[in-house]
Short mmCIF file of C-alpha atoms and ligand atoms in Angstrom, two decimals:
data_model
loop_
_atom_site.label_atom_id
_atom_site.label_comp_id
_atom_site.label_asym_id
_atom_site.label_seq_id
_atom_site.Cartn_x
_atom_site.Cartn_y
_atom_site.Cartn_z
CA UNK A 1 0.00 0.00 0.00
CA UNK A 2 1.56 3.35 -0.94
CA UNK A 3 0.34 6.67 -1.40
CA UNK A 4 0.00 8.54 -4.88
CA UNK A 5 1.32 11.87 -5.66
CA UNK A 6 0.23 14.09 -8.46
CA UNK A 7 2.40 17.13 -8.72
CA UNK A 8 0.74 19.53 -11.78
CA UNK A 9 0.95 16.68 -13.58
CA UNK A 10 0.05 17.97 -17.38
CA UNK A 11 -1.47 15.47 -20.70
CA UNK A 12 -0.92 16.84 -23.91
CA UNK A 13 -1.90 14.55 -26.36
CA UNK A 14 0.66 14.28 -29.97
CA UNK A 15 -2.52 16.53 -31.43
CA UNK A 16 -2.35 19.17 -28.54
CA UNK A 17 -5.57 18.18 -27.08
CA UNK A 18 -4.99 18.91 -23.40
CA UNK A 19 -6.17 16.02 -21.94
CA UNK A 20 -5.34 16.56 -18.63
CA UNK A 21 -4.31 20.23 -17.33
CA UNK A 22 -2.70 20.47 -14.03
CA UNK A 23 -3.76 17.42 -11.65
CA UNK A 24 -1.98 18.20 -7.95
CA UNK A 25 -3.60 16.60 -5.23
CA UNK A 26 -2.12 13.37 -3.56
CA UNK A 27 -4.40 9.85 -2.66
CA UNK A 28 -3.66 8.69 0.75
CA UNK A 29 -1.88 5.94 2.20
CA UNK A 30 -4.89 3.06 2.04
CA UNK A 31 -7.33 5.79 0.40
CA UNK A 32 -9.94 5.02 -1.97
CA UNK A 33 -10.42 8.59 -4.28
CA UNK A 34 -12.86 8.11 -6.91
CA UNK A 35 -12.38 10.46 -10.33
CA UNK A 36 -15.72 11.54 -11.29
CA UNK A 37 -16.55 14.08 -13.94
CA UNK A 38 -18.41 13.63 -17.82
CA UNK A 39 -17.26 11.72 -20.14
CA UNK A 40 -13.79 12.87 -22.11
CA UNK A 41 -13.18 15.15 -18.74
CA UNK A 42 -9.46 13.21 -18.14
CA UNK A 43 -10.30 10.57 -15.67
CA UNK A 44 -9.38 7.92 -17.47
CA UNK A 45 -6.16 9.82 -18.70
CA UNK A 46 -5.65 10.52 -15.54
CA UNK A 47 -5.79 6.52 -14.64
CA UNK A 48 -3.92 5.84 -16.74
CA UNK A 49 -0.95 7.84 -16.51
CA UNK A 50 -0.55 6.20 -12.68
CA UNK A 51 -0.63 3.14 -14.55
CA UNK A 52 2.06 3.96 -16.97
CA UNK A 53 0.23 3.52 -19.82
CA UNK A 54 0.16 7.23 -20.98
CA UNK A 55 3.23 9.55 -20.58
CA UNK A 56 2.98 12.62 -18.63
CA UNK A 57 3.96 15.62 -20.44
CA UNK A 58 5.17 17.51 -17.69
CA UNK A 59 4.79 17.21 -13.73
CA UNK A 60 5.92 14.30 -11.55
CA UNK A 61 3.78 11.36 -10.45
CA UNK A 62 5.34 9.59 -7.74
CA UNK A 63 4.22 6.10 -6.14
CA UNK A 64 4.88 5.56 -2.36
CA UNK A 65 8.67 7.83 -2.38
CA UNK A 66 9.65 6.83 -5.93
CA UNK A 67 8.94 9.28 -8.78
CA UNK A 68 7.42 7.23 -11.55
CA UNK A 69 7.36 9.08 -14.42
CA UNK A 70 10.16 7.38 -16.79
CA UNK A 71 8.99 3.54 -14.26
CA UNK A 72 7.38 0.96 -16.82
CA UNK A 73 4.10 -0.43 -16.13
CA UNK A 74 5.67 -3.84 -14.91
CA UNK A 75 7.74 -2.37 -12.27
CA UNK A 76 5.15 0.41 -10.55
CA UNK A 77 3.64 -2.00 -8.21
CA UNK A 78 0.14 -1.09 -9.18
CA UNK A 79 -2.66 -3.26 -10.48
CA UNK A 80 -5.05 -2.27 -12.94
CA UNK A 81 -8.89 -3.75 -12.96
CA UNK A 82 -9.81 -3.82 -16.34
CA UNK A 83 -13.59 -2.46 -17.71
CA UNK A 84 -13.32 -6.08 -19.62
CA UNK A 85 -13.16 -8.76 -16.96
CA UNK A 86 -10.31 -10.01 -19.26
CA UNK A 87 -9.67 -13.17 -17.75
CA UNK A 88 -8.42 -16.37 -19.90
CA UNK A 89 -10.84 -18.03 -21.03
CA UNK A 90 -8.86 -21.10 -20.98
CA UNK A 91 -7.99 -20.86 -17.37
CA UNK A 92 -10.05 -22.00 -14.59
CA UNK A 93 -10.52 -19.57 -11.85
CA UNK A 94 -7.60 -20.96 -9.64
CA UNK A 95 -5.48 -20.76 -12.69
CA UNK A 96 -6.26 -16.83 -13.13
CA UNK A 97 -5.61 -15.56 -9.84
CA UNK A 98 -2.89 -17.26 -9.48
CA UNK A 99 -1.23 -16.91 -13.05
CA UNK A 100 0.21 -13.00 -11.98
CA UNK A 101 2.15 -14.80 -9.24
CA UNK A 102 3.43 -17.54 -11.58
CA UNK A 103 4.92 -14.81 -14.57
CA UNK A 104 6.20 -13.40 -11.63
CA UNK A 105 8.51 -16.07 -10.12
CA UNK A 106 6.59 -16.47 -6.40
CA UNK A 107 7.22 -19.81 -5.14
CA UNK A 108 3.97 -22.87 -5.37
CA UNK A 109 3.21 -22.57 -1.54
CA UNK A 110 3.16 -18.38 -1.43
CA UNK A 111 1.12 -18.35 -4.16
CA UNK A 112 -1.43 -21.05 -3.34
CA UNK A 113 -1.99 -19.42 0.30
CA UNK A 114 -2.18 -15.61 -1.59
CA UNK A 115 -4.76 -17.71 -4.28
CA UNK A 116 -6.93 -18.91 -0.84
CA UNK A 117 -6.80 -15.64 0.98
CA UNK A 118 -8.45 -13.84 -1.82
CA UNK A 119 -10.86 -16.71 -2.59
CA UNK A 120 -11.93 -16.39 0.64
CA UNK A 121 -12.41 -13.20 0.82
CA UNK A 122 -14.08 -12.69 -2.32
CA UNK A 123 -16.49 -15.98 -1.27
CA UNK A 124 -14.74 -17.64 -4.81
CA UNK A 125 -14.38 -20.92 -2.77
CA UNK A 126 -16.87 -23.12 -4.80
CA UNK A 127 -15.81 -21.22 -8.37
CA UNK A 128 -11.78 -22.21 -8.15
CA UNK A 129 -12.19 -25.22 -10.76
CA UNK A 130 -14.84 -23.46 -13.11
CA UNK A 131 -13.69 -21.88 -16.30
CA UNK A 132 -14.57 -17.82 -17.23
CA UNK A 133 -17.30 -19.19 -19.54
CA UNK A 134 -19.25 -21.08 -16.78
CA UNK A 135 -19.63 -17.49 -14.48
CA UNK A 136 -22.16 -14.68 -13.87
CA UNK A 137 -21.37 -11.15 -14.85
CA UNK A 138 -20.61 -10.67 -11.04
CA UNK A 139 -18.24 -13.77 -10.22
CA UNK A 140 -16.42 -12.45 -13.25
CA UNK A 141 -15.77 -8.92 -11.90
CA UNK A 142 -15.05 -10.55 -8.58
CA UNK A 143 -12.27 -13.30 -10.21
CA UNK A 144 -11.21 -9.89 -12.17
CA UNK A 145 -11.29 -8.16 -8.49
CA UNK A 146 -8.95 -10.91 -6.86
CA UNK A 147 -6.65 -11.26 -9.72
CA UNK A 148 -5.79 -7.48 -9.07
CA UNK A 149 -5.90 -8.66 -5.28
CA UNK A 150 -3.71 -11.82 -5.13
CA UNK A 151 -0.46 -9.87 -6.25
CA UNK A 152 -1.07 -7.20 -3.17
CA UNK A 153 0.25 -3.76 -4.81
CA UNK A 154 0.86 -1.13 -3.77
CA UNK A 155 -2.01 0.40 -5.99
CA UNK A 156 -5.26 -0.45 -7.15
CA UNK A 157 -7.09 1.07 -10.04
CA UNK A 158 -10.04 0.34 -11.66
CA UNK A 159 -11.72 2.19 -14.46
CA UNK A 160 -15.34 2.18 -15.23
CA UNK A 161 -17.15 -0.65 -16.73
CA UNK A 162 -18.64 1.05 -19.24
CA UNK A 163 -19.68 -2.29 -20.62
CA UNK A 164 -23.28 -3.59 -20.06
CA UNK A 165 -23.15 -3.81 -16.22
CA UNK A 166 -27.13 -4.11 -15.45
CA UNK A 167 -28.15 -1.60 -12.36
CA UNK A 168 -28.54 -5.06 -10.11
CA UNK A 169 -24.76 -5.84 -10.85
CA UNK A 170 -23.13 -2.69 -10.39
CA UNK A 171 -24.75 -2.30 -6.94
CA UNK A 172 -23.67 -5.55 -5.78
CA UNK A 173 -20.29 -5.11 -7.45
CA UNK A 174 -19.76 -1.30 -5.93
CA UNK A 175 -20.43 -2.81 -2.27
CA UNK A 176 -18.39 -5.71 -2.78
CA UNK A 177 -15.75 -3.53 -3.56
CA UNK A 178 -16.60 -1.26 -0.54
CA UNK A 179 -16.21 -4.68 1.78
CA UNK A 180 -13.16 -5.27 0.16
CA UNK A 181 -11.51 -1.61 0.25
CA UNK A 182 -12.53 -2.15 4.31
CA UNK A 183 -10.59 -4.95 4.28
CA UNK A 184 -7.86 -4.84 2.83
CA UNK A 185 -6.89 -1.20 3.38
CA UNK A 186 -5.66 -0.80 0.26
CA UNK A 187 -4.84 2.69 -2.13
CA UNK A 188 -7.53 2.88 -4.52
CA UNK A 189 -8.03 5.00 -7.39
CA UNK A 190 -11.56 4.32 -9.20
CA UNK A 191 -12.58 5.88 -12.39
CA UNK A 192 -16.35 6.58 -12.69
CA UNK A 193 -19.01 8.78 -14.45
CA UNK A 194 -21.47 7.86 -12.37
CA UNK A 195 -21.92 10.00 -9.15
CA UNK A 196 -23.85 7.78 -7.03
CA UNK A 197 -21.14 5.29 -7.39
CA UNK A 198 -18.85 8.39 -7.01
CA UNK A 199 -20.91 9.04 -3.72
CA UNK A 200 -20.60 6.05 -2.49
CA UNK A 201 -17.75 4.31 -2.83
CA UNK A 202 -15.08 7.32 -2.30
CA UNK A 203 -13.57 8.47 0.80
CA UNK A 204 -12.38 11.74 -0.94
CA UNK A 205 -14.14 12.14 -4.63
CA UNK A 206 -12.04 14.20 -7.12
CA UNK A 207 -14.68 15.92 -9.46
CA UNK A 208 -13.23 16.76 -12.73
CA UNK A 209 -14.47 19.33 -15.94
CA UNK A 210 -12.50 19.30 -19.57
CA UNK A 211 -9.05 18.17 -18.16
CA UNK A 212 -9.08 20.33 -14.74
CA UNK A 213 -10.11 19.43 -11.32
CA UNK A 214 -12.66 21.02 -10.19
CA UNK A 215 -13.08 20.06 -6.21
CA UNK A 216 -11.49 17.83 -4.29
CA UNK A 217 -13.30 16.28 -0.87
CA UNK A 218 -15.43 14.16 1.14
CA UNK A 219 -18.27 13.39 -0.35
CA UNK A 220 -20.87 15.22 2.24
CA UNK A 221 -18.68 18.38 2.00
CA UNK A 222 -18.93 18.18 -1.78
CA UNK A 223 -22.74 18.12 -1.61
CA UNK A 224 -23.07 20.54 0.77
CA UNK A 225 -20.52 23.02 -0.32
CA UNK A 226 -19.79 22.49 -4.28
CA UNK A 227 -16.95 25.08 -5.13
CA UNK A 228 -18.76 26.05 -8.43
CA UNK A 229 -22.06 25.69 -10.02
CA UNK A 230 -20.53 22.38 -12.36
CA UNK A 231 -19.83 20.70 -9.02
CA UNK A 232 -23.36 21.71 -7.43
CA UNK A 233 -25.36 20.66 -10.58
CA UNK A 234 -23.22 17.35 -11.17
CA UNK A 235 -23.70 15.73 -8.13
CA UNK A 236 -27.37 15.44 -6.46
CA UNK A 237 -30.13 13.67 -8.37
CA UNK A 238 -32.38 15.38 -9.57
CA UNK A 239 -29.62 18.33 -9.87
CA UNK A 240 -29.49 21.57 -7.65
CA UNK A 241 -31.68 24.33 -9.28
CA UNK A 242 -30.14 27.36 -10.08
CA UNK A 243 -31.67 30.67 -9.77
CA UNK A 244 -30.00 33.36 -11.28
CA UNK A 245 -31.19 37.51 -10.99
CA UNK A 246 -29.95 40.77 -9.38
CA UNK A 247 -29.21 40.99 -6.01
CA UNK A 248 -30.84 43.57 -4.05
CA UNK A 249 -31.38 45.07 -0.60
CA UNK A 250 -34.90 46.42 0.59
CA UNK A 251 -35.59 47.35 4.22
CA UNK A 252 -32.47 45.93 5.54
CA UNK A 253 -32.93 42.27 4.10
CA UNK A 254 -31.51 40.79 0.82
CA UNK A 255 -33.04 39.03 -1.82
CA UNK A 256 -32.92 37.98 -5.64
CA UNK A 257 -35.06 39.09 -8.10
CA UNK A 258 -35.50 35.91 -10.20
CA UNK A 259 -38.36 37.50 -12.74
CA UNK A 260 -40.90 40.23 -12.76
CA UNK A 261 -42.62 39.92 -8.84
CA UNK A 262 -40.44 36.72 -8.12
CA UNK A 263 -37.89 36.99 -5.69
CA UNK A 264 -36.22 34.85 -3.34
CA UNK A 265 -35.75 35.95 0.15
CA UNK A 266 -32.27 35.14 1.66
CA UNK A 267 -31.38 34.19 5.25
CA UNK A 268 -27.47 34.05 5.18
CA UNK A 269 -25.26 33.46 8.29
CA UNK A 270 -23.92 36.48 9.36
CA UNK A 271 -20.39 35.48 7.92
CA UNK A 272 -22.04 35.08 4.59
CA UNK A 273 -24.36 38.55 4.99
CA UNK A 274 -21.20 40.59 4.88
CA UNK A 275 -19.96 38.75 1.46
CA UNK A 276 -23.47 39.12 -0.11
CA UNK A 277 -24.11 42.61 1.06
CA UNK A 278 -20.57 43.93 -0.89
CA UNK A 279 -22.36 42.24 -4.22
CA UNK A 280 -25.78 44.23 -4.14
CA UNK A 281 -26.75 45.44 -7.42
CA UNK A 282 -24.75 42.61 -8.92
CA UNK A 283 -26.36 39.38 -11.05
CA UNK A 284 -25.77 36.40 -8.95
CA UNK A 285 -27.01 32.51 -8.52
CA UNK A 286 -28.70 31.07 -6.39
CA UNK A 287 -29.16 27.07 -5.55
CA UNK A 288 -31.73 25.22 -3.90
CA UNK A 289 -31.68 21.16 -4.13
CA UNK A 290 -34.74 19.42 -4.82
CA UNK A 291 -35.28 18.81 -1.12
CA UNK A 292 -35.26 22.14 0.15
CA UNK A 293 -38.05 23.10 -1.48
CA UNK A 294 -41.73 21.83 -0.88
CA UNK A 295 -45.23 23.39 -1.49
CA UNK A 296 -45.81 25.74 0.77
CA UNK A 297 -48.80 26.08 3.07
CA UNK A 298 -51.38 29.78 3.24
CA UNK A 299 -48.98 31.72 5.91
CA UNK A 300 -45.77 31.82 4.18
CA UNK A 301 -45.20 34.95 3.04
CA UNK A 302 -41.90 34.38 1.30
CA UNK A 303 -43.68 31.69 -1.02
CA UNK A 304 -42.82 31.59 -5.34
CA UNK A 305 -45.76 31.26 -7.27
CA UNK A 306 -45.36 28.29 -9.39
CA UNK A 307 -47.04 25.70 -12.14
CA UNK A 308 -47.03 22.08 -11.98
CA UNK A 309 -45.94 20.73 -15.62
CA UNK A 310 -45.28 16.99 -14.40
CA UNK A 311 -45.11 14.79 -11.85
CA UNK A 312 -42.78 11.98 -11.39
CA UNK A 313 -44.16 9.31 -8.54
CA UNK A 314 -40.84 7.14 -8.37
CA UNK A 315 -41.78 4.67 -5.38
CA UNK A 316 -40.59 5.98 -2.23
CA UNK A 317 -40.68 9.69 -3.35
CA UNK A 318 -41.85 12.00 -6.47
CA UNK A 319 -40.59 14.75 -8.39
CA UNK A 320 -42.44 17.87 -8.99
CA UNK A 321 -41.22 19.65 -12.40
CA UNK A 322 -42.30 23.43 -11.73
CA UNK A 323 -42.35 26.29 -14.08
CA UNK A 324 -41.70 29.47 -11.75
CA UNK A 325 -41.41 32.85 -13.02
CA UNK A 326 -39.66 31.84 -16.43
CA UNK A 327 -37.44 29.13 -14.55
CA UNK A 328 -38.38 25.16 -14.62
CA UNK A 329 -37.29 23.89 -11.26
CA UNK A 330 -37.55 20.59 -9.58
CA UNK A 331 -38.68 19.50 -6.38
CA UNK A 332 -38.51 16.32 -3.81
CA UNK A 333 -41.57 15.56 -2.19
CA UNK A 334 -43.33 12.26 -0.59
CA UNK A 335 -45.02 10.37 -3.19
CA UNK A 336 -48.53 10.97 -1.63
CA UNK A 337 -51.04 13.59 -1.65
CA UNK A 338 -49.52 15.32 -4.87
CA UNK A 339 -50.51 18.29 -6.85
CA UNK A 340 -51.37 17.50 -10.32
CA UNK A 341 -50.06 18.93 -13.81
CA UNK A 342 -51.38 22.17 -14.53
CA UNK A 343 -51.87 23.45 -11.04
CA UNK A 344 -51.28 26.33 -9.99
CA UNK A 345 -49.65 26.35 -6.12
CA UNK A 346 -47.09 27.90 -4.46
CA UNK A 347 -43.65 26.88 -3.65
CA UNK A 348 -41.55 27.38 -0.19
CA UNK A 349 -38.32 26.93 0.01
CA UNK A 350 -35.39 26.55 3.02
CA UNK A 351 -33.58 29.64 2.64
CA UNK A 352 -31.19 28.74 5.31
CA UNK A 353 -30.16 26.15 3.36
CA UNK A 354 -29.44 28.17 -0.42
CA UNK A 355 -26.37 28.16 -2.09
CA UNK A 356 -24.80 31.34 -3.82
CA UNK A 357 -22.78 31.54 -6.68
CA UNK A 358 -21.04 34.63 -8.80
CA UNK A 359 -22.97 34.79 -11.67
CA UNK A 360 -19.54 35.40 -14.20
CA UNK A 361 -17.30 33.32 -12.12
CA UNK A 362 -19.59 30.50 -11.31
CA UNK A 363 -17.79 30.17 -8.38
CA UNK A 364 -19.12 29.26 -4.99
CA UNK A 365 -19.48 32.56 -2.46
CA UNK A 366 -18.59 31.04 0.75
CA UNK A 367 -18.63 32.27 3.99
CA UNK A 368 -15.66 30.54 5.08
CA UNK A 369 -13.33 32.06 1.64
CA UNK A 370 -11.10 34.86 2.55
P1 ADP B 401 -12.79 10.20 -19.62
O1 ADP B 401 -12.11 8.99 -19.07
O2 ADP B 401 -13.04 11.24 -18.57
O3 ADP B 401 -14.05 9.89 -20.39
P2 ADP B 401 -10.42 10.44 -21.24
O4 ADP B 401 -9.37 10.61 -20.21
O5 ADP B 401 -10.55 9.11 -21.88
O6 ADP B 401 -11.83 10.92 -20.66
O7 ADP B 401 -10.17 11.51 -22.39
C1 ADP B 401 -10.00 12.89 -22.11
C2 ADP B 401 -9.96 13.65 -23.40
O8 ADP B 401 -8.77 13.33 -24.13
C3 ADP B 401 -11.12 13.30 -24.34
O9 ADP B 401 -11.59 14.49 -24.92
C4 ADP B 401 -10.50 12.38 -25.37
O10 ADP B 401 -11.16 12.49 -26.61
C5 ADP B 401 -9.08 12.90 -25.44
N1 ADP B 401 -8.14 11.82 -25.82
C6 ADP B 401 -8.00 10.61 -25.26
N2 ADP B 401 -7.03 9.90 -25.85
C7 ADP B 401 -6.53 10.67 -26.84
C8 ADP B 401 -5.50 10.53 -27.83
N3 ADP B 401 -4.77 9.41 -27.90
N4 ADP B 401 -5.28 11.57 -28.67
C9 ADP B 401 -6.01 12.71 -28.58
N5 ADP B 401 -6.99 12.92 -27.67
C10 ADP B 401 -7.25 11.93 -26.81
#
């Protein structure tokens, strides 16, 4: 187990597509980081440059204290789980975990206790003799999981599997991997587009946007306090909506003017009053997740008038789709007693719990920032 240092590592690829701007962040000692982001953002660029597959164009990568950048694949210690299970086919299961260890010279007894350990913990007892051909999707991943395993790197990556992974598969794969990362306590790097998987499975998530990272953090902190308006509308399903108008100052208290008659009444922390009062006059953002706003009851004052256009019953919750004052917004509601399309109703909202962004910037305005 080692950790994993990025120091502005820069991609330039031979066309001078920058595929990969300035990574510098380092993965922890045991960590698992997950790269998250849209596809062609770098993740996979990134991935593969700690695998040594991809040269880095400037910057230094190290592994554990070694700087890697000139290291072959072979001798960085790091194992790479493959989007294809790409196991042979004419191996049995046995013969694939244990075929890394063979190639690489460890002695018959080391390599048939490694070969146990990881059966074991995988739950591949009852699988050893079969062949690739007579497994599930799953067992596959998980025989493509121990193979990665048996040869205990220092590093593990994994890159999506972008392949046809049902929804049933990739849940039970992402918390067998979760069980495993517990156990074993080893560095992980894990490529993904998806951000509940992101959510999930990372310790620290690395969000990234066209080649640059964007935030770096636990996933909570990311959720609650996205650095830009990309972070705050990426993760969170159904995405954060934005609100964007003037910000202005009447009888002491601040709001937005979101359209003609709408505006949004703020209740910032005191830290964040003094950053929002220096922007009056100015356009800004503002963000309100799907479960900070509801339908509001007669007394409140600060309500939006609002139109239903759909209504999304999903099982254990529903989705308003609202058209308010030229924006459509959406909102997270129990799934009984709903409004219906084409009502008219008005919408409340949890002002203590808004977001605020600069409207050229996108960036976050946070109470905390110098
Ligand atoms: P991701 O894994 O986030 O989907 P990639 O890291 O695969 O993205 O790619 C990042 C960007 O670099 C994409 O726009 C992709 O088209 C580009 N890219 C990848 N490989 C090459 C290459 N060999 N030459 C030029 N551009 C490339």
């Amino acid at each position: 187990m080692a950790k994993v240092r990025f120091e502005h590592v820069r991609k330039v690829y031979e066309n001078g597509y920058v595929g990969v701007a300035d990574a510098d962040f380092e993965v922890g000692h045991g960590e698992m980081l997950v790269l998250v982001g849209p596809s062609g953002c770098g993740k996979s660029t990134l991935l593969r440059m700690v695998a040594g597959l991809e040269t880095i164009t400037s910057g230094t990568l190290s592994i554990g204290d070694r700087v890697v950048n000139e290291v072959s694949p072979r001798e960085r210690d790091i194992a790479m789980v493959f989007q294809n299970y790409a196991l042979y086919p004419h191996m049995s299961v046995a013969e694939n975990l244990a075929f890394g260890l063979r190639l690489r010279g460890t002695p018959k007894g080391e390599r048939e206790r490694r070969v146990a350990e990881a059966a074991a913990m995988l739950d591949l007892g009852r699988l050893l003799p079969l062949k690739p051909a007579q497994l599930s999707g799953g067992q596959r991943q998980r025989v493509a999981l121990g193979r990665a395993l048996v040869r205990q790197p220092a590093v593990v990556l994994r890159d999506e599997p972008r392949s046809n992974l049902d929804a049933q598969l990739r849940l039970s794969t992402r918390v067998e991997i979760a069980k495993l990362h517990r156990a074993l306590g080893a560095t992980m790097i894990y490529v993904t587009h998806d951000q509940i998987e992101a959510m999930t499975l990372g310790q620290r998530i690395v969000v990234m946007r066209d080649g640059r990272v964007q935030q770096i953090d636990a996933p909570m902190r990311l959720y609650e306090r996205p650095a830009n308006t990309f972070v705050a509308t990426f993760l969170g399903s159904p995405k954060m909506n934005l609100l964007q108008g003037p910000l202005l100052e009447r009888d002491g208290a601040l709001r937005v003017r979101v359209a003609d008659g709408i505006e949004l009444a703020l209740a910032p922390s005191p830290a964040l009053q003094a950053k929002l009062r220096a922007r009056v006059g100015r356009e800004i953002i503002a963000g309100l997740r799907p479960e900070h706003l509801h339908v509001a009851r007669g007394g409140d004052a600060a309500a939006l008038p609002a139109r239903v256009e759909a209504v999304e019953p999903v099982g254990n919750e529903a989705f308003l789709n609202l058209r308010c004052g030229g924006c459509d917004l959406v909102v997270r509601l129990p799934p009984h007693g709903l409004p219906a399309a084409g009502d008219e109703l008005r919408l409340g909202y949890d002002a203590a719990h808004m977001h605020f962004f600069e409207r050229d910037s996108e960036l976050r305005i946070d109470e905390d920032a110098a």
